[in-house]
Short mmCIF file of C-alpha atoms in Angstrom, two decimals:
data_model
loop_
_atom_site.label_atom_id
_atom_site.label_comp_id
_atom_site.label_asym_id
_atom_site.label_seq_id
_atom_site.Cartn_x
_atom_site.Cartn_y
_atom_site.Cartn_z
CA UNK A 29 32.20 131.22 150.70
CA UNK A 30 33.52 130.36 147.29
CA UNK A 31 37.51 129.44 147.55
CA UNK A 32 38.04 131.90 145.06
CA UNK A 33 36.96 135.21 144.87
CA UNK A 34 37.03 137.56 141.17
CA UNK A 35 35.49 140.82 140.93
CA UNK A 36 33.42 140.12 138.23
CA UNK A 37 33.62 144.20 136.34
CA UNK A 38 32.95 145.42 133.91
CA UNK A 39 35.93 147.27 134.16
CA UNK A 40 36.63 150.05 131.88
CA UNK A 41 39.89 151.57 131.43
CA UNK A 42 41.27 154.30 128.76
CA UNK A 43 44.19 152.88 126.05
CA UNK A 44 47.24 153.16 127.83
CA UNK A 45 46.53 152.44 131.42
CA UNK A 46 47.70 150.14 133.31
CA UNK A 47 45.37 147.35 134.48
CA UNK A 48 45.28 145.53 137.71
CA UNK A 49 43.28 142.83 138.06
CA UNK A 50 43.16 140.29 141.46
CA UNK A 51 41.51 137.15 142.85
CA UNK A 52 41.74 136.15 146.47
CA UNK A 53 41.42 132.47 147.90
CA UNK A 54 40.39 130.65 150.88
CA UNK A 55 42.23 127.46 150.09
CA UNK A 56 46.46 127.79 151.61
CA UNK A 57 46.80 124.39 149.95
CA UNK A 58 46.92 126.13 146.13
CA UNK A 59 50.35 125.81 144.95
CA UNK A 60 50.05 126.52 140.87
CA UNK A 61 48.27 130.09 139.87
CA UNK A 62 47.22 130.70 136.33
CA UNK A 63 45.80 133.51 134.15
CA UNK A 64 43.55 133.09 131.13
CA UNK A 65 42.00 135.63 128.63
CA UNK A 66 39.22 134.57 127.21
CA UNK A 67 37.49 136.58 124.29
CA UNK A 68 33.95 136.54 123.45
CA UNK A 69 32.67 132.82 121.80
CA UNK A 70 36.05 131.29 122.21
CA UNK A 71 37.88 128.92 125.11
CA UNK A 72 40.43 130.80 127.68
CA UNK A 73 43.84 130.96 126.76
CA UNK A 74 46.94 130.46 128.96
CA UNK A 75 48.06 134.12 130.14
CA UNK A 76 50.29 133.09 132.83
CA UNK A 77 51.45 130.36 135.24
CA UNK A 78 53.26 131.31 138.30
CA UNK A 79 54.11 128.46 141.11
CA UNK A 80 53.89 129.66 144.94
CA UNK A 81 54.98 133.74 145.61
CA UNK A 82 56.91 135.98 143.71
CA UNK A 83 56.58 137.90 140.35
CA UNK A 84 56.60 136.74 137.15
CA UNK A 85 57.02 139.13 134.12
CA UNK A 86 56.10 138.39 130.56
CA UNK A 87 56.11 141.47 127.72
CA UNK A 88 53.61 143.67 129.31
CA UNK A 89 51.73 141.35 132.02
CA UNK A 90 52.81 140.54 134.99
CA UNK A 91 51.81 137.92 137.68
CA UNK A 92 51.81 138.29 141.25
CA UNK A 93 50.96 136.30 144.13
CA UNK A 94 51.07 137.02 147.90
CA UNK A 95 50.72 133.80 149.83
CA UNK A 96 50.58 134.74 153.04
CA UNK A 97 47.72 137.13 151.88
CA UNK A 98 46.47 134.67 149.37
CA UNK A 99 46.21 137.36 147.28
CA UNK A 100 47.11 136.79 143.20
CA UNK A 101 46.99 139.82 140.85
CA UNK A 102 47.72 140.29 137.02
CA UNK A 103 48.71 143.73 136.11
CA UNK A 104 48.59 144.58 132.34
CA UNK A 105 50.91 147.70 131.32
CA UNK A 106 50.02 150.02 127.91
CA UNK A 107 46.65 148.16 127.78
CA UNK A 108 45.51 147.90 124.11
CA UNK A 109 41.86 147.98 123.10
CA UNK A 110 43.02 144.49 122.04
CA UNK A 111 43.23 143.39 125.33
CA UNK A 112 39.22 143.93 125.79
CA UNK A 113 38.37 140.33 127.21
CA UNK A 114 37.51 138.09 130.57
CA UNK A 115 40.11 137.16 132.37
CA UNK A 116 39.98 134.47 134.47
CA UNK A 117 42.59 133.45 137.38
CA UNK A 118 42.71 129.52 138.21
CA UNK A 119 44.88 127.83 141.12
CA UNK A 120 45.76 124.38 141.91
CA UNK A 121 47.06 122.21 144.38
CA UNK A 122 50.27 120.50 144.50
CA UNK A 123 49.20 116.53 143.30
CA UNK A 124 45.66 117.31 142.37
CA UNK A 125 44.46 117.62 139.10
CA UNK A 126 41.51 119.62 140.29
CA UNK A 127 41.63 123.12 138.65
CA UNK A 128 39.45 125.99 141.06
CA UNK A 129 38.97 128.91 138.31
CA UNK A 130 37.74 132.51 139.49
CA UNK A 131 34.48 133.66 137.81
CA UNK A 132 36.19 136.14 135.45
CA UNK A 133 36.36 139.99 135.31
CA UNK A 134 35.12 141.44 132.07
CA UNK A 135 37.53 144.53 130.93
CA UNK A 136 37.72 147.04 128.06
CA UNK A 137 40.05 149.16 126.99
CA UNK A 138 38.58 152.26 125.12
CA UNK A 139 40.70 153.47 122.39
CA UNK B 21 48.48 122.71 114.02
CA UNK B 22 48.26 121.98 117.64
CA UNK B 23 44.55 122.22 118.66
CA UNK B 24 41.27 121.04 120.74
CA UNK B 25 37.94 119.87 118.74
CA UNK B 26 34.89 119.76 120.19
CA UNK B 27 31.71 118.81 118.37
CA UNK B 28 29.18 119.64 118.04
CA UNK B 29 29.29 123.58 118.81
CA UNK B 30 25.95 124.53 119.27
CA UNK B 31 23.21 121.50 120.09
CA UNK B 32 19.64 122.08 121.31
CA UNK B 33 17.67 118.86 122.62
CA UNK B 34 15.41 117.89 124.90
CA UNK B 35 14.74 116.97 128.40
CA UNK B 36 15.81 112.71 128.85
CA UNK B 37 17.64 112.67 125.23
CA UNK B 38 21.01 111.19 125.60
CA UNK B 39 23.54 113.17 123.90
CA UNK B 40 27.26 112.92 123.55
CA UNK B 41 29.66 115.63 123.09
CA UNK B 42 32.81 115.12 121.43
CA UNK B 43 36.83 116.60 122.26
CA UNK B 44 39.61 115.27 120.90
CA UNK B 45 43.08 116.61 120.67
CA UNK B 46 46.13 116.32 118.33
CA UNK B 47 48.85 116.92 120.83
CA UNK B 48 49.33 113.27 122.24
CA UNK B 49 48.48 115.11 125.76
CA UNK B 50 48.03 112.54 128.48
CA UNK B 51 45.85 115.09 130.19
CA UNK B 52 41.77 116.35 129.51
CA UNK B 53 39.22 117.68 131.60
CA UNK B 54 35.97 118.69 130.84
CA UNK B 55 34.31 122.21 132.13
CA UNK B 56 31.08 124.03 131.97
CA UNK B 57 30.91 127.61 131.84
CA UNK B 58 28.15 129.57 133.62
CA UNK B 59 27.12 133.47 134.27
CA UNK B 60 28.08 134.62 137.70
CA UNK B 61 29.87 130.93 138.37
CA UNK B 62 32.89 130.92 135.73
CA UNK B 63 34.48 127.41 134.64
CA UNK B 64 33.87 124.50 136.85
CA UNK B 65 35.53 121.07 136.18
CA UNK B 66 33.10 118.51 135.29
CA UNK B 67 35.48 115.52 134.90
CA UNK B 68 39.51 114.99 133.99
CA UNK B 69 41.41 112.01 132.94
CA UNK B 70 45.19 111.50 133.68
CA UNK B 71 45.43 109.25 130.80
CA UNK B 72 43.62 106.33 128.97
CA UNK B 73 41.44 104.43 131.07
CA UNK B 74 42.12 106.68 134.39
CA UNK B 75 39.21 109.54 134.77
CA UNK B 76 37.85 111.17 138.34
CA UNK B 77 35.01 113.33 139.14
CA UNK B 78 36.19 117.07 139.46
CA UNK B 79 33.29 119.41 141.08
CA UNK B 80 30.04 119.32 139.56
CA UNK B 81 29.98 115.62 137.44
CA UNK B 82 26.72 114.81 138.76
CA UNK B 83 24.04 113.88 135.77
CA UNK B 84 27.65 113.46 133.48
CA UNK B 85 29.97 110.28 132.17
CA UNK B 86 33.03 110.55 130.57
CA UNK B 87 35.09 107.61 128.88
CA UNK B 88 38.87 107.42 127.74
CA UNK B 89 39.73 104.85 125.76
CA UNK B 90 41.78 106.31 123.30
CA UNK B 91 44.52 109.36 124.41
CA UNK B 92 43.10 111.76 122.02
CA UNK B 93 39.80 111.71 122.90
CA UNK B 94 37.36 112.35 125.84
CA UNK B 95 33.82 112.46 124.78
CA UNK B 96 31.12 113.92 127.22
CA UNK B 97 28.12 111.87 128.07
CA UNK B 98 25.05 113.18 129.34
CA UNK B 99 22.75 110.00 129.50
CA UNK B 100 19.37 111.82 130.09
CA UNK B 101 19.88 115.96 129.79
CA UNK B 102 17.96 118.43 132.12
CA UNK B 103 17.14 121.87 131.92
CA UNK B 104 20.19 122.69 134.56
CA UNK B 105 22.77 120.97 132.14
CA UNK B 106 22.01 124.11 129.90
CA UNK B 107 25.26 125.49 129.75
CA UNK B 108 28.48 126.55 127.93
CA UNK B 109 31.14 123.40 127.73
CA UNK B 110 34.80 123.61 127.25
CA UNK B 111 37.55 120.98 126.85
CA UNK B 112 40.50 121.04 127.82
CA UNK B 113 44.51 119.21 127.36
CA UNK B 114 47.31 119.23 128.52
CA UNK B 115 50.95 117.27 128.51
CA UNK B 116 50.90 117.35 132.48
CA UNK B 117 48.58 118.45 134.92
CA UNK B 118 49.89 122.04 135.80
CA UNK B 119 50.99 122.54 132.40
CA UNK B 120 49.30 124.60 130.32
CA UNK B 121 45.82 123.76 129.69
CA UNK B 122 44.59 124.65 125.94
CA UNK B 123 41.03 124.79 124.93
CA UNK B 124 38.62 123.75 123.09
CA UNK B 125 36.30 126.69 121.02
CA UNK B 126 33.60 125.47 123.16
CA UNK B 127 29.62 123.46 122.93
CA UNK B 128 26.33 125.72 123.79
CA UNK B 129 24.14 122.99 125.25
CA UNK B 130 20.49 124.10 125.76
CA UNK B 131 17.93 121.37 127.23
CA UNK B 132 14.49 122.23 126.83
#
C-alpha cells in the first residue's frame, strides 16, 4: 500500500464548478500537508501549506485536512479553464526532510 | 528574479555514460532535494541536502550521487545510467525544510 493515495483523473469539470480534489494517507506521523499545481512541461508550484487539521482559505482554494481520518482535500471554487493542471498533494513529518508526494490528479476545466 | 536552474533540459545518452545534471538556485536557500517524476508514480525524492556538505538519501537514490559544496548548487550524478533512470527530474529549494519548496522547469533523461 502506497502511504499516499491520489485519484489519478482525468477529471473534467464545466467553468464555474467547484472542484474537490483529496489524497488519503497511511502514515499518522505526517504533520505538514502541501498542494502543488503543476502545468504541462513545467515543475509544481506551491498551492498550499496547511500544518496538522483545520482549514485554510486562500482566494478561491481551500485546504483541508482531517487527521483522525487522514483525509486532506483541496477544493477550488469558480474553477477557471486556467486552472486545467495536475495537482499534486505532498505531506511531511515533523523533523524529517523527507517529502511523500501523491501521484497527481489531472483536471480540466471546459470553458 | 528568484528562481531554480537546471541544465541540461532534455539529454539523451546511453546505457554506462556518466552524466551530471545541474540545479542551482539564486535564493541563498539552505535547502535542495532532488526528485524524479514518473507516470502512475508522481514525484519521488531522490536525494536532499540541509545545507553545504550535509546530504541524505530520500526514497529511491539507488544508482544516484549528489554533492554540495557550494549553497547554491546541487548537481545530480548518475555515474553509469540505465534504462530505468529514464525519467523526468525536478529540483527543488527551499529556506527551511517545510517551507515552500520552488522548482526547477525540470531534465527529460532518456537512457538507451
Amino acid at each position: 500500500q502506497k502511504e499516499v493515495e491520489q485519484d489519478p483523473g482525468p477529471l473534467s469539470v464545466p467553468e464555474g464548478a467547484i472542484v474537490s480534489l483529496n489524497c488519503t494517507y497511511s502514515n499518522s506521523a505526517f504533520q505538514y500537508f502541501m498542494w502543488y499545481r503543476q502545468y504541462s512541461r513545467k515543475g509544481p508550484e506551491l498551492l498550499m501549506y496547511t500544518y496538522s487539521s483545520g482549514n485554510k482559505e486562500d482566494g478561491r482554494f481551500t485546504a483541508q485536512v482531517d487527521k483522525s481520518s487522514k483525509y486532506i482535500s483541496l477544493f477550488i471554487r469558480d474553477s477557471q479553464p486556467s486552472d486545467s493542471a495536475t495537482y499534486l498533494c505532498a505531506m511531511k513529518g515533523s523533523g524529517t526532510y523527507k517529502y511523500i508526494f501523491g501521484t497527481g490528479t489531472r483536471l480540466k476545466v471546459l470553458a | 528574479e528568484a528562481q531554480v536552474t537546471q541544465n541540461p533540459r532534455y539529454l539523451i545518452t546511453v546505457t554506462g555514460k556518466k552524466l551530471t545534471v545541474t540545479c542551482s538556485q539564486n535564493m541563498n536557500h539552505e535547502y535542495m532535494s532532488w526528485y524524479r517524476q514518473d507516470p502512475g508514480l508522481g514525484l519521488r525524492q531522490i536525494y536532499y541536502s540541509m545545507n553545504v556538505e550535509v546530504t541524505d538519501k530520500g526514497d529511491v537514490p539507488e544508482g544516484y550521487k549528489v554533492s554540495r559544496k557550494e549553497k547554491r548548487n546541487f548537481p545530480l550524478i548518475l555515474e553509469s545510467p540505465s534504462p530505468n533512470q529514464t525519467s523526468l527530474y525536478f529540483c527543488a529549494s527551499s529556506g527551511l525544510a517545510g517551507d515552500e519548496q520552488y522548482f526547477g522547469p525540470g531534465t527529460r533523461l532518456t537512457v538507451t
